[in-house]
Coordinates of C-alpha atoms and ligand atoms in Angstrom, one line a residue:
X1 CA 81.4 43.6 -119.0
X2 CA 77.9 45.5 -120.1
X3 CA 77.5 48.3 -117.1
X4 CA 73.9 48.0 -117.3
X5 CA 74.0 44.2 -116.3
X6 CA 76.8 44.8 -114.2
X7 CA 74.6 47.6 -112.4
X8 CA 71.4 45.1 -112.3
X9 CA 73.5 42.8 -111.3
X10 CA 74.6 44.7 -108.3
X11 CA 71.0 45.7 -107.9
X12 CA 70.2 42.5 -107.3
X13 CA 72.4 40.9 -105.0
X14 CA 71.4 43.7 -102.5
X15 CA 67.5 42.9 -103.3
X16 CA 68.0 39.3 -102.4
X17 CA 69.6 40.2 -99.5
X18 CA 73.4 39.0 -100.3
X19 CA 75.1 42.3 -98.8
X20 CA 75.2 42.2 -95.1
X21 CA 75.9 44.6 -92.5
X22 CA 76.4 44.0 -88.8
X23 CA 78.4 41.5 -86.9
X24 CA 79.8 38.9 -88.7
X25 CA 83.1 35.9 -88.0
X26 CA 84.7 34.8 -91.8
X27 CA 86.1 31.2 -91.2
X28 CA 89.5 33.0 -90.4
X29 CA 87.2 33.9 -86.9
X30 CA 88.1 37.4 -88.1
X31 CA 84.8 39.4 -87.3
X32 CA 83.6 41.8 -90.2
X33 CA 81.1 44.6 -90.1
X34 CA 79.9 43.5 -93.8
X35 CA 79.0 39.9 -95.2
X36 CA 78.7 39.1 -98.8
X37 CA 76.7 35.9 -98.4
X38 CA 76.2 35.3 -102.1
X39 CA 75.2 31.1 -101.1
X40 CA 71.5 32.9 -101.6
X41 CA 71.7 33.4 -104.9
X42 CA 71.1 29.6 -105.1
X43 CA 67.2 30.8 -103.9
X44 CA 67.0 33.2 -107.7
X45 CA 67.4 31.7 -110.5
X46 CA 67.6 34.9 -112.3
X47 CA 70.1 36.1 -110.7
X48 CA 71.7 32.9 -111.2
X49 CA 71.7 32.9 -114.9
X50 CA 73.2 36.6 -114.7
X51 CA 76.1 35.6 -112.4
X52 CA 76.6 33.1 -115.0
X53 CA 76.4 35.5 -117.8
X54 CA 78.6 37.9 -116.4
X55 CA 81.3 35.3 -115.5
X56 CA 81.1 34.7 -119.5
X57 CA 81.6 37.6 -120.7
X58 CA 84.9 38.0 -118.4
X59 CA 86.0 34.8 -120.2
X60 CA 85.0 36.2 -123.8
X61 CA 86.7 39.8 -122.9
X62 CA 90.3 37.8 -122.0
X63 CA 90.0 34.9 -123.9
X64 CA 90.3 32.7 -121.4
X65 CA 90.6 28.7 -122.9
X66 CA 89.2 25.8 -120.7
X67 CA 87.8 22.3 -121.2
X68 CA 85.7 22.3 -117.7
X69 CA 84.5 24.0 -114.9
X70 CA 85.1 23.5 -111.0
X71 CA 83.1 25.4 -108.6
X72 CA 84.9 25.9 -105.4
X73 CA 82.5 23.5 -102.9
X74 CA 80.4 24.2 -102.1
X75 CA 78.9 28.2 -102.3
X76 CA 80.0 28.7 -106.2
X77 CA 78.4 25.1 -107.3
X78 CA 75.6 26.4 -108.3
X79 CA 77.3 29.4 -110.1
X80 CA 79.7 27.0 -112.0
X81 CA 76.3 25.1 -113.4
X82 CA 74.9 28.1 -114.5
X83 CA 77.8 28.5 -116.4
X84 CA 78.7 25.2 -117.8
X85 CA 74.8 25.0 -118.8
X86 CA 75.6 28.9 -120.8
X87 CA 78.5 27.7 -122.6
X88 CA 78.1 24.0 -122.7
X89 CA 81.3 23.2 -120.9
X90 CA 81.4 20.3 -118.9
X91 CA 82.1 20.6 -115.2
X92 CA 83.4 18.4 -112.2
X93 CA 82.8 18.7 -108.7
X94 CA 85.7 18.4 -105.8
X95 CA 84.4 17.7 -102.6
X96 CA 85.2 19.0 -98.7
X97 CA 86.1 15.4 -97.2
X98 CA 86.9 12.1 -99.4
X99 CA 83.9 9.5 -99.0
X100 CA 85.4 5.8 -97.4
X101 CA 82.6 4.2 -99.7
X102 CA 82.5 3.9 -103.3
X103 CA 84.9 5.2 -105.4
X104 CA 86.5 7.2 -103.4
X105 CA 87.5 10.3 -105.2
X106 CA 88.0 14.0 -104.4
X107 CA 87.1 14.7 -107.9
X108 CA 84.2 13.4 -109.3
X109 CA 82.8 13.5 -113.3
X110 CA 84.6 13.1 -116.5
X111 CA 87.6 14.5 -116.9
X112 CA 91.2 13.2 -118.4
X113 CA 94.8 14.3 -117.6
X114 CA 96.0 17.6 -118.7
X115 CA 92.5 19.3 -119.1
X116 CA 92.4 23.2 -118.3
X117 CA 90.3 23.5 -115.5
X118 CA 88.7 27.1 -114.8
X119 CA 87.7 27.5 -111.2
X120 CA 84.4 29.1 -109.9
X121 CA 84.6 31.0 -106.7
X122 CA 81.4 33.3 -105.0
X123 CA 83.4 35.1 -102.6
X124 CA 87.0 35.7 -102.2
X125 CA 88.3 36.9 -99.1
X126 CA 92.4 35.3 -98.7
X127 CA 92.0 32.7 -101.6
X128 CA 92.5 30.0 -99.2
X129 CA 89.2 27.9 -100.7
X130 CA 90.2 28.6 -104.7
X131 CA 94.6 27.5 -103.6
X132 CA 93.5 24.5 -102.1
X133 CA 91.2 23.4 -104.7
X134 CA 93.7 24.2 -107.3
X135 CA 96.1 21.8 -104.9
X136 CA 93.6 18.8 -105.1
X137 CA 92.6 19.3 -108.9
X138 CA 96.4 19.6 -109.4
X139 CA 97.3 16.4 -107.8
X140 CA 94.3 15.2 -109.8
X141 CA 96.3 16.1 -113.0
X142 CA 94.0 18.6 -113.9
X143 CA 96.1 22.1 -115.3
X144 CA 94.2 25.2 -113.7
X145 CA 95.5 28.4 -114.6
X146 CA 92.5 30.6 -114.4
X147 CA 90.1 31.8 -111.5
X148 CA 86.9 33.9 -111.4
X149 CA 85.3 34.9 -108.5
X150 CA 81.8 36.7 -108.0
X151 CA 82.9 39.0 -105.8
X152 CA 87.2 39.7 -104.6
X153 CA 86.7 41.4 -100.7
X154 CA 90.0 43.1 -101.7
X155 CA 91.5 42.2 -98.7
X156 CA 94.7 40.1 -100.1
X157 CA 92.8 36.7 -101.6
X158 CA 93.8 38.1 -105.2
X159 CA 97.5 38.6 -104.9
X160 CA 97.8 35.3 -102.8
X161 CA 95.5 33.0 -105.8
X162 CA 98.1 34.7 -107.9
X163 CA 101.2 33.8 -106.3
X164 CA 99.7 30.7 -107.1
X165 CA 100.4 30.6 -110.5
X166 CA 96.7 31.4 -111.1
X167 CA 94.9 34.1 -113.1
X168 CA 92.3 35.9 -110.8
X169 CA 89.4 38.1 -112.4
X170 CA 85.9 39.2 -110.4
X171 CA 83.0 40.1 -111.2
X172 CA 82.9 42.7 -109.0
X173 CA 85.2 44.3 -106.0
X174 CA 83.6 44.7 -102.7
X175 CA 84.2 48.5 -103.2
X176 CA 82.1 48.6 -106.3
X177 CA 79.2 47.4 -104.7
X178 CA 79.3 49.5 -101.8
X179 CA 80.0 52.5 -104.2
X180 CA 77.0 51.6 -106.1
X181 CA 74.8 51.2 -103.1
X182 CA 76.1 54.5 -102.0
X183 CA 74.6 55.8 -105.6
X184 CA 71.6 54.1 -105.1
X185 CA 70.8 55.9 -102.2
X186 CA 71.1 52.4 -99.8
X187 CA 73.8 53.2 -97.6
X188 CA 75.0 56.5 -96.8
X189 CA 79.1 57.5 -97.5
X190 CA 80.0 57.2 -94.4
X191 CA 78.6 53.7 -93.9
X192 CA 81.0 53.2 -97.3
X193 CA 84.1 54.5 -95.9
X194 CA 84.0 52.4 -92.6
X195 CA 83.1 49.6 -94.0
X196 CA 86.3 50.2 -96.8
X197 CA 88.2 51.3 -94.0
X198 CA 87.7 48.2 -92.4
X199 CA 88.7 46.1 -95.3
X200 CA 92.1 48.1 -96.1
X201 CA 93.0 47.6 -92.3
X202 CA 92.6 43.5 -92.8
X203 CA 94.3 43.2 -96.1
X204 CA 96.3 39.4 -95.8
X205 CA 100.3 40.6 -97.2
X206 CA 102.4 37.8 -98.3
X207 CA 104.9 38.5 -96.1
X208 CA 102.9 37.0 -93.3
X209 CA 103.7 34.0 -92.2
X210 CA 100.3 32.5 -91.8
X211 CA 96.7 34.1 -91.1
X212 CA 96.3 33.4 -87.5
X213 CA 93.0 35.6 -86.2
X214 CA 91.4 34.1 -83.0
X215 CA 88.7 31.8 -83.8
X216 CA 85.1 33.4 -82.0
X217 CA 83.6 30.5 -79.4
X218 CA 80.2 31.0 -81.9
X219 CA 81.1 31.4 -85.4
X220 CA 78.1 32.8 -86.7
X221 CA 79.0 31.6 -91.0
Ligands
LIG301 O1 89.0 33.1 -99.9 P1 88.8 32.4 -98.6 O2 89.5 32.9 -97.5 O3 89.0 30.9 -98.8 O4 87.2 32.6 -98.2 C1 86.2 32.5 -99.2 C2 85.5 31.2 -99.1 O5 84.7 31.2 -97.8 C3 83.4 30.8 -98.1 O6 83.2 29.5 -98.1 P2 83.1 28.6 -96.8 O7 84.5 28.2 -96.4 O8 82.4 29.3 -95.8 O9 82.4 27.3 -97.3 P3 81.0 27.1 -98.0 O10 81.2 27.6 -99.4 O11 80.9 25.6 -98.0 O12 79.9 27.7 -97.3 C4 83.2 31.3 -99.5 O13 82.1 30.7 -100.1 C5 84.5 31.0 -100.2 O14 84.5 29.7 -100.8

């Protein structure tokens, strides 16, 4: 990827306010002292484009083959436009809840059986949005073998999208943005190192059975 986008990039996402710290719930009800809430990027189209342009060049660097694009609903939709309008690939939409009107379909656009499907995440914390997309595009016929997030919160989501028979690439780690807001002179190194600290400690491992962190009576996300 070109460091000097990569570094704007970064710039940017704090700017707009998409790094968060304080006290936050994930939908796990886990409580985090940092929040990547990258659903504002919707608000910039610049930054928009660049997310877009970013998440093109990891698919030029690894020559990664599709025929259309799938945001995971619904924070990467607009993300996935961006970049189905920057390399004139068609996308599809899957939805949260299946409509008992109309058509009825999880899936909706034009798509046919067999076609590689590259998935568009924002923010991956276990990889429990991107596996059960990849479940309902799958039972749609649809072969997805590829996943690219904005940003991986390093805290298991990659190994488990992988154990699903997916390739996972981000643009960026959550360490690499709180490294380069440490350079930038944003947060201080010790603000860093807790905030790492935290997210080594909460790392999901395979070998647990299933991610069971009490749910908060206000869930803040
Ligand atoms: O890797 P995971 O553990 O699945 O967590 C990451 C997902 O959580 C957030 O979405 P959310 O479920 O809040 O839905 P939204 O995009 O509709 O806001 C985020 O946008 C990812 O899709």
């Amino acid at each position: 990827m070109d460091r000097t986008e990569l570094e704007s990039f970064m710039d940017n996402l704090y700017e707009i306010g998409c790094v968060k710290f304080g006290e936050f719930y994930l939908s796990t009800g886990l409580k985090t002292p940092v929040y990547f809430d990258l659903r504002l990027i919707v608000s910039h189209p610049k930054v928009l484009q660049q997310a877009g342009r970013l998440i093109k060049q990891i698919i030029e660097q690894n020559n990664i083959n599709f025929d259309i694009i799938c945001g995971v609903p619904y924070g990467a939709f607009a993300v996935a436009t961006s970049l189905s309008i920057q390399t004139n690939k068609p996308m599809v939409f899957k939805r949260k809840e299946i409509k008992d009107y109309g058509c009825k379909k999880m899936v909706e656009g034009v798509y046919k059986a067999g076609d590689s499907c590259l998935l568009i995440e924002d923010v991956v914390v276990y990889g429990t949005s991107i596996n059960e997309t990849s479940q309902t595009l799958r039972e749609y016929k649809l072969n997805v073998t590829h996943a690219i997030s904005i940003l991986d919160r390093e805290q298991g989501g990659c190994q488990l999208v992988q154990d699903n028979q997916i390739n996972f690439y981000s643009i960026l780690k959550a360490s690499d943005i709180l490294k380069h807001l440490v350079n930038r002179g944003k947060i201080s190194q010790a603000k860093m190192d807790e905030t790492i600290d935290f997210l080594n400690k909460n790392v999901f491992k395979a070998s647990q059975s299933s991610i069971s962190f009490t749910k908060p009576v206000v869930n803040e996300l």
